[in-house]
PDB file of C-alpha atoms and ligand atoms in Angstrom:
ATOM      1  CA  VAL A   1      88.057  82.008  78.872  1.00 96.00           C
ATOM      2  CA  ILE A   2      91.809  83.145  79.038  1.00 97.00           C
ATOM      3  CA  LEU A   3      93.018  86.059  81.057  1.00 98.00           C
ATOM      4  CA  TYR A   4      96.297  87.539  79.990  1.00 98.00           C
ATOM      5  CA  ASP A   5      97.478  89.146  83.121  1.00 97.00           C
ATOM      6  CA  TYR A   6     100.267  90.163  85.493  1.00 96.00           C
ATOM      7  CA  PHE A   7      99.799  89.354  89.164  1.00 96.00           C
ATOM      8  CA  ARG A   8     100.618  92.706  90.445  1.00 95.00           C
ATOM      9  CA  SER A   9      98.719  94.589  87.699  1.00 97.00           C
ATOM     10  CA  SER A  10      95.890  96.441  89.371  1.00 97.00           C
ATOM     11  CA  ALA A  11      93.889  96.449  86.040  1.00 98.00           C
ATOM     12  CA  SER A  12      94.115  92.583  85.874  1.00 98.00           C
ATOM     13  CA  TYR A  13      93.115  92.246  89.572  1.00 98.00           C
ATOM     14  CA  ARG A  14      89.951  94.171  88.976  1.00 98.00           C
ATOM     15  CA  VAL A  15      89.062  91.599  86.272  1.00 98.00           C
ATOM     16  CA  ARG A  16      89.966  88.721  88.582  1.00 98.00           C
ATOM     17  CA  ILE A  17      87.692  90.022  91.149  1.00 98.00           C
ATOM     18  CA  ALA A  18      84.896  90.415  88.731  1.00 98.00           C
ATOM     19  CA  LEU A  19      85.429  86.870  87.209  1.00 98.00           C
ATOM     20  CA  ALA A  20      85.326  85.374  90.793  1.00 98.00           C
ATOM     21  CA  LEU A  21      82.365  87.299  91.940  1.00 98.00           C
ATOM     22  CA  LYS A  22      80.678  86.004  88.820  1.00 98.00           C
ATOM     23  CA  GLY A  23      81.739  82.462  89.836  1.00 98.00           C
ATOM     24  CA  LEU A  24      83.349  82.101  86.429  1.00 97.00           C
ATOM     25  CA  ALA A  25      86.535  79.932  85.866  1.00 96.00           C
ATOM     26  CA  TRP A  26      89.366  81.187  83.700  1.00 96.00           C
ATOM     27  CA  ASP A  27      92.826  80.194  82.610  1.00 96.00           C
ATOM     28  CA  ALA A  28      95.570  82.567  83.292  1.00 96.00           C
ATOM     29  CA  VAL A  29      98.427  83.512  80.834  1.00 96.00           C
ATOM     30  CA  PRO A  30     100.831  85.428  82.834  1.00 95.00           C
ATOM     31  CA  ILE A  31     102.630  88.309  81.034  1.00 96.00           C
ATOM     32  CA  HIS A  32     105.518  89.484  83.018  1.00 94.00           C
ATOM     33  CA  LEU A  33     105.717  93.292  82.856  1.00 95.00           C
ATOM     34  CA  LEU A  34     109.283  93.337  84.038  1.00 93.00           C
ATOM     35  CA  HIS A  35     111.124  90.284  82.763  1.00 92.00           C
ATOM     36  CA  GLY A  36     113.345  90.845  79.732  1.00 90.00           C
ATOM     37  CA  GLY A  37     112.328  94.446  79.444  1.00 90.00           C
ATOM     38  CA  GLY A  38     108.511  93.473  79.643  1.00 95.00           C
ATOM     39  CA  GLU A  39     106.740  90.818  77.923  1.00 94.00           C
ATOM     40  CA  GLN A  40     103.971  93.382  76.976  1.00 97.00           C
ATOM     41  CA  HIS A  41     106.347  94.919  74.421  1.00 96.00           C
ATOM     42  CA  GLY A  42     107.203  91.638  72.620  1.00 95.00           C
ATOM     43  CA  GLU A  43     105.668  91.021  69.159  1.00 96.00           C
ATOM     44  CA  ALA A  44     103.628  87.991  70.391  1.00 95.00           C
ATOM     45  CA  PHE A  45     101.967  90.124  72.894  1.00 97.00           C
ATOM     46  CA  ARG A  46     101.518  93.219  70.809  1.00 97.00           C
ATOM     47  CA  ALA A  47      99.405  91.144  68.439  1.00 97.00           C
ATOM     48  CA  ILE A  48      97.015  90.339  71.332  1.00 98.00           C
ATOM     49  CA  ASN A  49      96.945  94.009  72.644  1.00 98.00           C
ATOM     50  CA  PRO A  50      98.502  96.806  70.566  1.00 97.00           C
ATOM     51  CA  ALA A  51      98.297  98.997  73.710  1.00 97.00           C
ATOM     52  CA  ARG A  52     100.887  96.655  75.408  1.00 97.00           C
ATOM     53  CA  ALA A  53      98.923  96.385  78.496  1.00 97.00           C
ATOM     54  CA  VAL A  54      97.252  93.796  80.548  1.00 98.00           C
ATOM     55  CA  PRO A  55      94.514  92.591  81.212  1.00 98.00           C
ATOM     56  CA  VAL A  56      93.170  90.923  77.960  1.00 98.00           C
ATOM     57  CA  LEU A  57      90.351  88.602  78.097  1.00 98.00           C
ATOM     58  CA  GLN A  58      90.235  85.978  75.240  1.00 98.00           C
ATOM     59  CA  LEU A  59      86.626  84.485  74.942  1.00 98.00           C
ATOM     60  CA  ALA A  60      86.180  80.768  73.792  1.00 95.00           C
ATOM     61  CA  ASP A  61      85.639  81.926  70.140  1.00 97.00           C
ATOM     62  CA  GLY A  62      88.992  83.716  70.284  1.00 97.00           C
ATOM     63  CA  THR A  63      87.525  87.410  70.595  1.00 98.00           C
ATOM     64  CA  LEU A  64      90.057  89.537  72.395  1.00 98.00           C
ATOM     65  CA  LEU A  65      88.596  91.937  74.945  1.00 98.00           C
ATOM     66  CA  THR A  66      90.747  94.780  76.477  1.00 98.00           C
ATOM     67  CA  GLN A  67      90.485  97.622  78.911  1.00 98.00           C
ATOM     68  CA  SER A  68      89.332  96.322  82.406  1.00 98.00           C
ATOM     69  CA  LEU A  69      86.173  98.397  82.857  1.00 98.00           C
ATOM     70  CA  ALA A  70      84.875  97.305  79.307  1.00 98.00           C
ATOM     71  CA  ILE A  71      85.694  93.712  80.210  1.00 98.00           C
ATOM     72  CA  ILE A  72      83.916  93.862  83.558  1.00 98.00           C
ATOM     73  CA  GLU A  73      80.864  95.559  81.909  1.00 98.00           C
ATOM     74  CA  TYR A  74      80.957  92.786  79.259  1.00 98.00           C
ATOM     75  CA  LEU A  75      80.917  90.101  82.014  1.00 98.00           C
ATOM     76  CA  ASP A  76      78.063  91.832  83.787  1.00 98.00           C
ATOM     77  CA  GLU A  77      75.935  91.987  80.685  1.00 98.00           C
ATOM     78  CA  CYS A  78      76.532  88.282  79.824  1.00 97.00           C
ATOM     79  CA  HIS A  79      76.437  86.984  83.352  1.00 97.00           C
ATOM     80  CA  PRO A  80      74.058  89.375  85.146  1.00 97.00           C
ATOM     81  CA  THR A  81      74.028  87.586  88.440  1.00 96.00           C
ATOM     82  CA  PRO A  82      75.249  88.872  90.909  1.00 97.00           C
ATOM     83  CA  PRO A  83      75.095  92.396  89.266  1.00 98.00           C
ATOM     84  CA  LEU A  84      78.160  94.562  89.309  1.00 98.00           C
ATOM     85  CA  LEU A  85      76.081  97.753  88.558  1.00 98.00           C
ATOM     86  CA  PRO A  86      73.046  99.099  90.289  1.00 96.00           C
ATOM     87  CA  ALA A  87      69.564  98.816  88.694  1.00 96.00           C
ATOM     88  CA  ASP A  88      68.776 102.564  88.606  1.00 95.00           C
ATOM     89  CA  ALA A  89      70.477 105.098  86.095  1.00 96.00           C
ATOM     90  CA  VAL A  90      71.787 107.411  88.945  1.00 94.00           C
ATOM     91  CA  GLY A  91      73.146 104.534  90.916  1.00 94.00           C
ATOM     92  CA  ARG A  92      75.049 103.168  87.762  1.00 96.00           C
ATOM     93  CA  ALA A  93      76.347 106.778  87.085  1.00 96.00           C
ATOM     94  CA  ARG A  94      77.727 106.919  90.689  1.00 95.00           C
ATOM     95  CA  VAL A  95      79.351 103.589  90.606  1.00 96.00           C
ATOM     96  CA  ARG A  96      81.034 104.431  87.122  1.00 97.00           C
ATOM     97  CA  ALA A  97      82.183 107.641  88.354  1.00 96.00           C
ATOM     98  CA  LEU A  98      83.896 106.056  91.551  1.00 97.00           C
ATOM     99  CA  ALA A  99      85.274 103.378  89.213  1.00 98.00           C
ATOM    100  CA  GLN A 100      86.689 105.993  86.841  1.00 98.00           C
ATOM    101  CA  ILE A 101      88.222 108.022  89.420  1.00 98.00           C
ATOM    102  CA  ILE A 102      90.497 105.138  89.962  1.00 98.00           C
ATOM    103  CA  ALA A 103      90.829 103.827  86.323  1.00 98.00           C
ATOM    104  CA  SER A 104      90.621 106.925  84.313  1.00 98.00           C
ATOM    105  CA  ASP A 105      92.175 109.642  86.556  1.00 97.00           C
ATOM    106  CA  LEU A 106      94.545 108.159  88.983  1.00 96.00           C
ATOM    107  CA  HIS A 107      95.775 105.004  87.495  1.00 97.00           C
ATOM    108  CA  PRO A 108      97.170 106.134  84.166  1.00 97.00           C
ATOM    109  CA  LEU A 109      99.491 108.658  85.982  1.00 97.00           C
ATOM    110  CA  ASN A 110     100.957 105.879  87.980  1.00 95.00           C
ATOM    111  CA  ASN A 111     101.197 103.048  85.372  1.00 95.00           C
ATOM    112  CA  LEU A 112     104.504 101.150  84.948  1.00 96.00           C
ATOM    113  CA  ARG A 113     105.262 102.923  81.622  1.00 96.00           C
ATOM    114  CA  VAL A 114     104.834 106.293  83.149  1.00 97.00           C
ATOM    115  CA  LEU A 115     107.089 105.498  86.129  1.00 96.00           C
ATOM    116  CA  THR A 116     109.577 104.162  83.763  1.00 96.00           C
ATOM    117  CA  TYR A 117     109.509 107.274  81.675  1.00 97.00           C
ATOM    118  CA  LEU A 118     109.910 109.580  84.744  1.00 97.00           C
ATOM    119  CA  GLY A 119     113.046 107.604  85.710  1.00 97.00           C
ATOM    120  CA  GLN A 120     114.586 106.927  82.419  1.00 96.00           C
ATOM    121  CA  ILE A 121     113.791 110.113  80.376  1.00 97.00           C
ATOM    122  CA  CYS A 122     112.922 112.804  83.116  1.00 97.00           C
ATOM    123  CA  GLY A 123     115.692 111.391  85.412  1.00 97.00           C
ATOM    124  CA  LEU A 124     113.637 111.210  88.596  1.00 97.00           C
ATOM    125  CA  ASP A 125     115.277 109.047  91.056  1.00 97.00           C
ATOM    126  CA  ALA A 126     113.342 106.325  93.080  1.00 96.00           C
ATOM    127  CA  ASP A 127     112.239 108.703  96.006  1.00 96.00           C
ATOM    128  CA  LYS A 128     110.880 111.287  93.613  1.00 97.00           C
ATOM    129  CA  ARG A 129     108.936 108.575  91.620  1.00 97.00           C
ATOM    130  CA  ARG A 130     107.519 107.337  94.983  1.00 96.00           C
ATOM    131  CA  ASP A 131     106.415 110.872  95.785  1.00 97.00           C
ATOM    132  CA  TRP A 132     104.807 111.243  92.446  1.00 97.00           C
ATOM    133  CA  TYR A 133     102.996 108.016  92.909  1.00 97.00           C
ATOM    134  CA  GLN A 134     101.834 108.819  96.370  1.00 97.00           C
ATOM    135  CA  HIS A 135     100.749 112.369  95.384  1.00 97.00           C
ATOM    136  CA  TRP A 136      98.361 111.177  92.457  1.00 97.00           C
ATOM    137  CA  THR A 137      97.237 108.167  94.393  1.00 97.00           C
ATOM    138  CA  LEU A 138      96.128 109.994  97.376  1.00 97.00           C
ATOM    139  CA  ALA A 139      94.649 112.879  95.086  1.00 97.00           C
ATOM    140  CA  GLY A 140      92.343 110.123  93.760  1.00 97.00           C
ATOM    141  CA  LEU A 141      91.599 108.194  96.737  1.00 98.00           C
ATOM    142  CA  GLU A 142      90.711 111.479  98.734  1.00 97.00           C
ATOM    143  CA  ALA A 143      88.217 112.518  96.171  1.00 97.00           C
ATOM    144  CA  PHE A 144      86.827 108.898  96.335  1.00 97.00           C
ATOM    145  CA  GLU A 145      86.384 109.065 100.200  1.00 96.00           C
ATOM    146  CA  VAL A 146      84.496 112.380  99.812  1.00 95.00           C
ATOM    147  CA  LEU A 147      82.217 110.983  97.392  1.00 94.00           C
ATOM    148  CA  LEU A 148      81.479 107.968  99.450  1.00 94.00           C
ATOM    149  CA  ALA A 149      80.789 110.452 102.344  1.00 92.00           C
ATOM    150  CA  ARG A 150      78.735 112.684 100.378  1.00 87.00           C
ATOM    151  CA  ASN A 151      76.313 110.017  99.427  1.00 70.00           C
ATOM    152  CA  GLY A 152      76.016 108.972 102.964  1.00 69.00           C
ATOM    153  CA  SER A 153      77.893 105.777 102.483  1.00 65.00           C
ATOM    154  CA  THR A 154      76.141 103.480 104.985  1.00 73.00           C
ATOM    155  CA  GLY A 155      76.273 100.233 103.146  1.00 90.00           C
ATOM    156  CA  ARG A 156      78.758  97.726 103.515  1.00 95.00           C
ATOM    157  CA  PHE A 157      80.507  98.454 100.149  1.00 97.00           C
ATOM    158  CA  CYS A 158      80.927 101.400  97.758  1.00 96.00           C
ATOM    159  CA  HIS A 159      77.304 101.456  96.853  1.00 95.00           C
ATOM    160  CA  GLY A 160      74.996  99.590  98.967  1.00 94.00           C
ATOM    161  CA  ASP A 161      75.448  96.040 100.374  1.00 95.00           C
ATOM    162  CA  MET A 162      76.587  94.277  97.419  1.00 96.00           C
ATOM    163  CA  PRO A 163      80.161  94.722  95.749  1.00 98.00           C
ATOM    164  CA  THR A 164      80.077  96.587  92.523  1.00 98.00           C
ATOM    165  CA  LEU A 165      82.360  97.723  89.786  1.00 98.00           C
ATOM    166  CA  ALA A 166      83.631 100.491  92.133  1.00 98.00           C
ATOM    167  CA  ASP A 167      84.790  97.719  94.723  1.00 98.00           C
ATOM    168  CA  CYS A 168      86.485  95.824  91.954  1.00 98.00           C
ATOM    169  CA  CYS A 169      88.595  99.062  91.276  1.00 98.00           C
ATOM    170  CA  LEU A 170      89.161 100.289  94.790  1.00 98.00           C
ATOM    171  CA  VAL A 171      90.640  97.002  96.333  1.00 98.00           C
ATOM    172  CA  PRO A 172      93.334  96.611  93.772  1.00 98.00           C
ATOM    173  CA  GLN A 173      94.344 100.189  93.916  1.00 98.00           C
ATOM    174  CA  LEU A 174      94.582 100.028  97.707  1.00 98.00           C
ATOM    175  CA  PHE A 175      96.916  96.916  97.377  1.00 97.00           C
ATOM    176  CA  ASN A 176      99.342  99.233  95.193  1.00 96.00           C
ATOM    177  CA  ALA A 177      98.858 102.283  97.574  1.00 97.00           C
ATOM    178  CA  ARG A 178     100.019 100.045 100.469  1.00 96.00           C
ATOM    179  CA  ARG A 179     102.923  98.691  98.274  1.00 94.00           C
ATOM    180  CA  PHE A 180     104.247 102.366  97.716  1.00 94.00           C
ATOM    181  CA  GLU A 181     103.617 103.194 101.338  1.00 94.00           C
ATOM    182  CA  CYS A 182     100.810 105.725 100.888  1.00 96.00           C
ATOM    183  CA  PRO A 183      99.498 106.988 104.203  1.00 96.00           C
ATOM    184  CA  LEU A 184      95.804 105.736 104.296  1.00 97.00           C
ATOM    185  CA  ASP A 185      94.691 106.264 107.839  1.00 96.00           C
ATOM    186  CA  HIS A 186      92.770 109.560 107.070  1.00 97.00           C
ATOM    187  CA  LEU A 187      90.502 107.498 104.561  1.00 97.00           C
ATOM    188  CA  PRO A 188      88.201 105.586 107.262  1.00 96.00           C
ATOM    189  CA  ILE A 189      85.271 104.832 104.767  1.00 95.00           C
ATOM    190  CA  ILE A 190      87.584 103.347 102.184  1.00 97.00           C
ATOM    191  CA  GLY A 191      89.458 101.477 104.968  1.00 96.00           C
ATOM    192  CA  ARG A 192      86.091 100.036 106.370  1.00 96.00           C
ATOM    193  CA  ILE A 193      84.969  99.075 102.802  1.00 97.00           C
ATOM    194  CA  ALA A 194      88.271  97.406 101.959  1.00 97.00           C
ATOM    195  CA  THR A 195      88.172  95.236 105.056  1.00 97.00           C
ATOM    196  CA  GLU A 196      84.617  94.027 103.987  1.00 97.00           C
ATOM    197  CA  CYS A 197      85.766  93.279 100.554  1.00 98.00           C
ATOM    198  CA  GLU A 198      89.107  91.664 101.551  1.00 96.00           C
ATOM    199  CA  ALA A 199      87.089  89.048 103.744  1.00 97.00           C
ATOM    200  CA  LEU A 200      85.196  87.825 100.612  1.00 98.00           C
ATOM    201  CA  PRO A 201      86.299  84.575  98.848  1.00 98.00           C
ATOM    202  CA  ALA A 202      86.046  86.404  95.395  1.00 98.00           C
ATOM    203  CA  PHE A 203      88.399  89.190  96.535  1.00 98.00           C
ATOM    204  CA  ILE A 204      90.753  86.757  98.225  1.00 98.00           C
ATOM    205  CA  SER A 205      91.008  84.414  95.273  1.00 97.00           C
ATOM    206  CA  ALA A 206      91.979  87.339  93.100  1.00 97.00           C
ATOM    207  CA  ARG A 207      94.884  88.539  95.439  1.00 97.00           C
ATOM    208  CA  PRO A 208      98.214  89.103  93.418  1.00 97.00           C
ATOM    209  CA  GLU A 209     100.249  86.624  95.496  1.00 95.00           C
ATOM    210  CA  LEU A 210      97.742  83.626  94.746  1.00 96.00           C
ATOM    211  CA  GLN A 211      98.296  84.037  90.925  1.00 95.00           C
ATOM    212  CA  PRO A 212     100.190  81.856  88.665  1.00 90.00           C
ATOM    213  CA  GLY A 213     103.509  83.740  87.796  1.00 85.00           C
ATOM    214  CA  ALA A 214     103.683  85.559  91.048  1.00 91.00           C
ATOM    215  CA  ASP A 215     107.168  86.215  92.216  1.00 82.00           C
TER     216      ASP A 215
HETATM  217  N1  GSH B 313      93.131 101.364  81.198  1.00 88.87           N
HETATM  218  C1  GSH B 313      93.789 100.033  81.013  1.00 88.87           C
HETATM  219  C2  GSH B 313      95.014 100.007  81.771  1.00 88.87           C
HETATM  220  C3  GSH B 313      95.769  98.709  81.521  1.00 88.87           C
HETATM  221  C4  GSH B 313      97.137  98.865  82.026  1.00 88.87           C
HETATM  222  O1  GSH B 313      97.871 100.056  81.737  1.00 88.87           O
HETATM  223  N2  GSH B 313      97.861  97.895  82.665  1.00 88.87           N
HETATM  224  C5  GSH B 313      99.077  97.944  83.127  1.00 88.87           C
HETATM  225  C6  GSH B 313      99.091  97.102  84.446  1.00 88.87           C
HETATM  226  S1  GSH B 313      98.144  97.603  85.646  1.00 88.87           S
HETATM  227  C7  GSH B 313     100.061  97.477  82.092  1.00 88.87           C
HETATM  228  O2  GSH B 313      99.960  96.559  81.487  1.00 88.87           O
HETATM  229  N3  GSH B 313     101.205  98.321  81.966  1.00 88.87           N
HETATM  230  C8  GSH B 313     102.239  97.906  81.095  1.00 88.87           C
HETATM  231  C9  GSH B 313     103.204  99.236  81.030  1.00 88.87           C
HETATM  232  O3  GSH B 313     103.048 100.191  81.664  1.00 88.87           O
HETATM  233  O4  GSH B 313     104.196  98.910  80.396  1.00 88.87           O
HETATM  234  C10 GSH B 313      92.688  98.977  81.734  1.00 88.87           C
HETATM  235  O5  GSH B 313      91.946  99.345  82.636  1.00 88.87           O
HETATM  236  O6  GSH B 313      92.822  97.829  81.448  1.00 88.87           O
END
């Protein structure tokens, strides 16, 4: 498979973790989101993903899959071991809800195109854009922490003792949160789970700085 990605894209990072957890090899095609005004806006990439966003997973038969959560669920269905979703329906709903706090609620507000619009159209300077980023990141991560605590999160990961879709979303979001200097010390369960995840080879190999095309 081919993964169109950008080393610092948290949505791409989610898929890289899932591919590595499944033990699948992939060829990376880096799409630089900043070079030349953003390669995602070029005609060639728009033919691959009209939403102008990474990741895109291209299967061996040429099929193009978009949206990181859909891609990860596809991988989980086709390569069930190790599972990235729990066996029970309530567990699956919980893991998907955690993943969507990040992928559906938090991340779309802080995407590159939104931050660019805030700067270029709304006139917000770099400090105000960072405040915006921190505000929405913390709103999402604080809810994530409470949901972890509410379910008596005693396992090593977000749901039990195996990494799931929720962990695939959490670790990349934390990478970006640290980059934007979000205070995270008041989120101890998230901190503990991140330490567990970040020690695993699959999470290490997916790290942004290890990807082809990393600045
Ligand atoms: N919901 C999409 C989000 C994809 C997305 O927005 N990716 C970002 C990078 S993390 C991107 O390509 N942004 C380009 C831009 O904002 O111009 C997913 O989960 O795959």
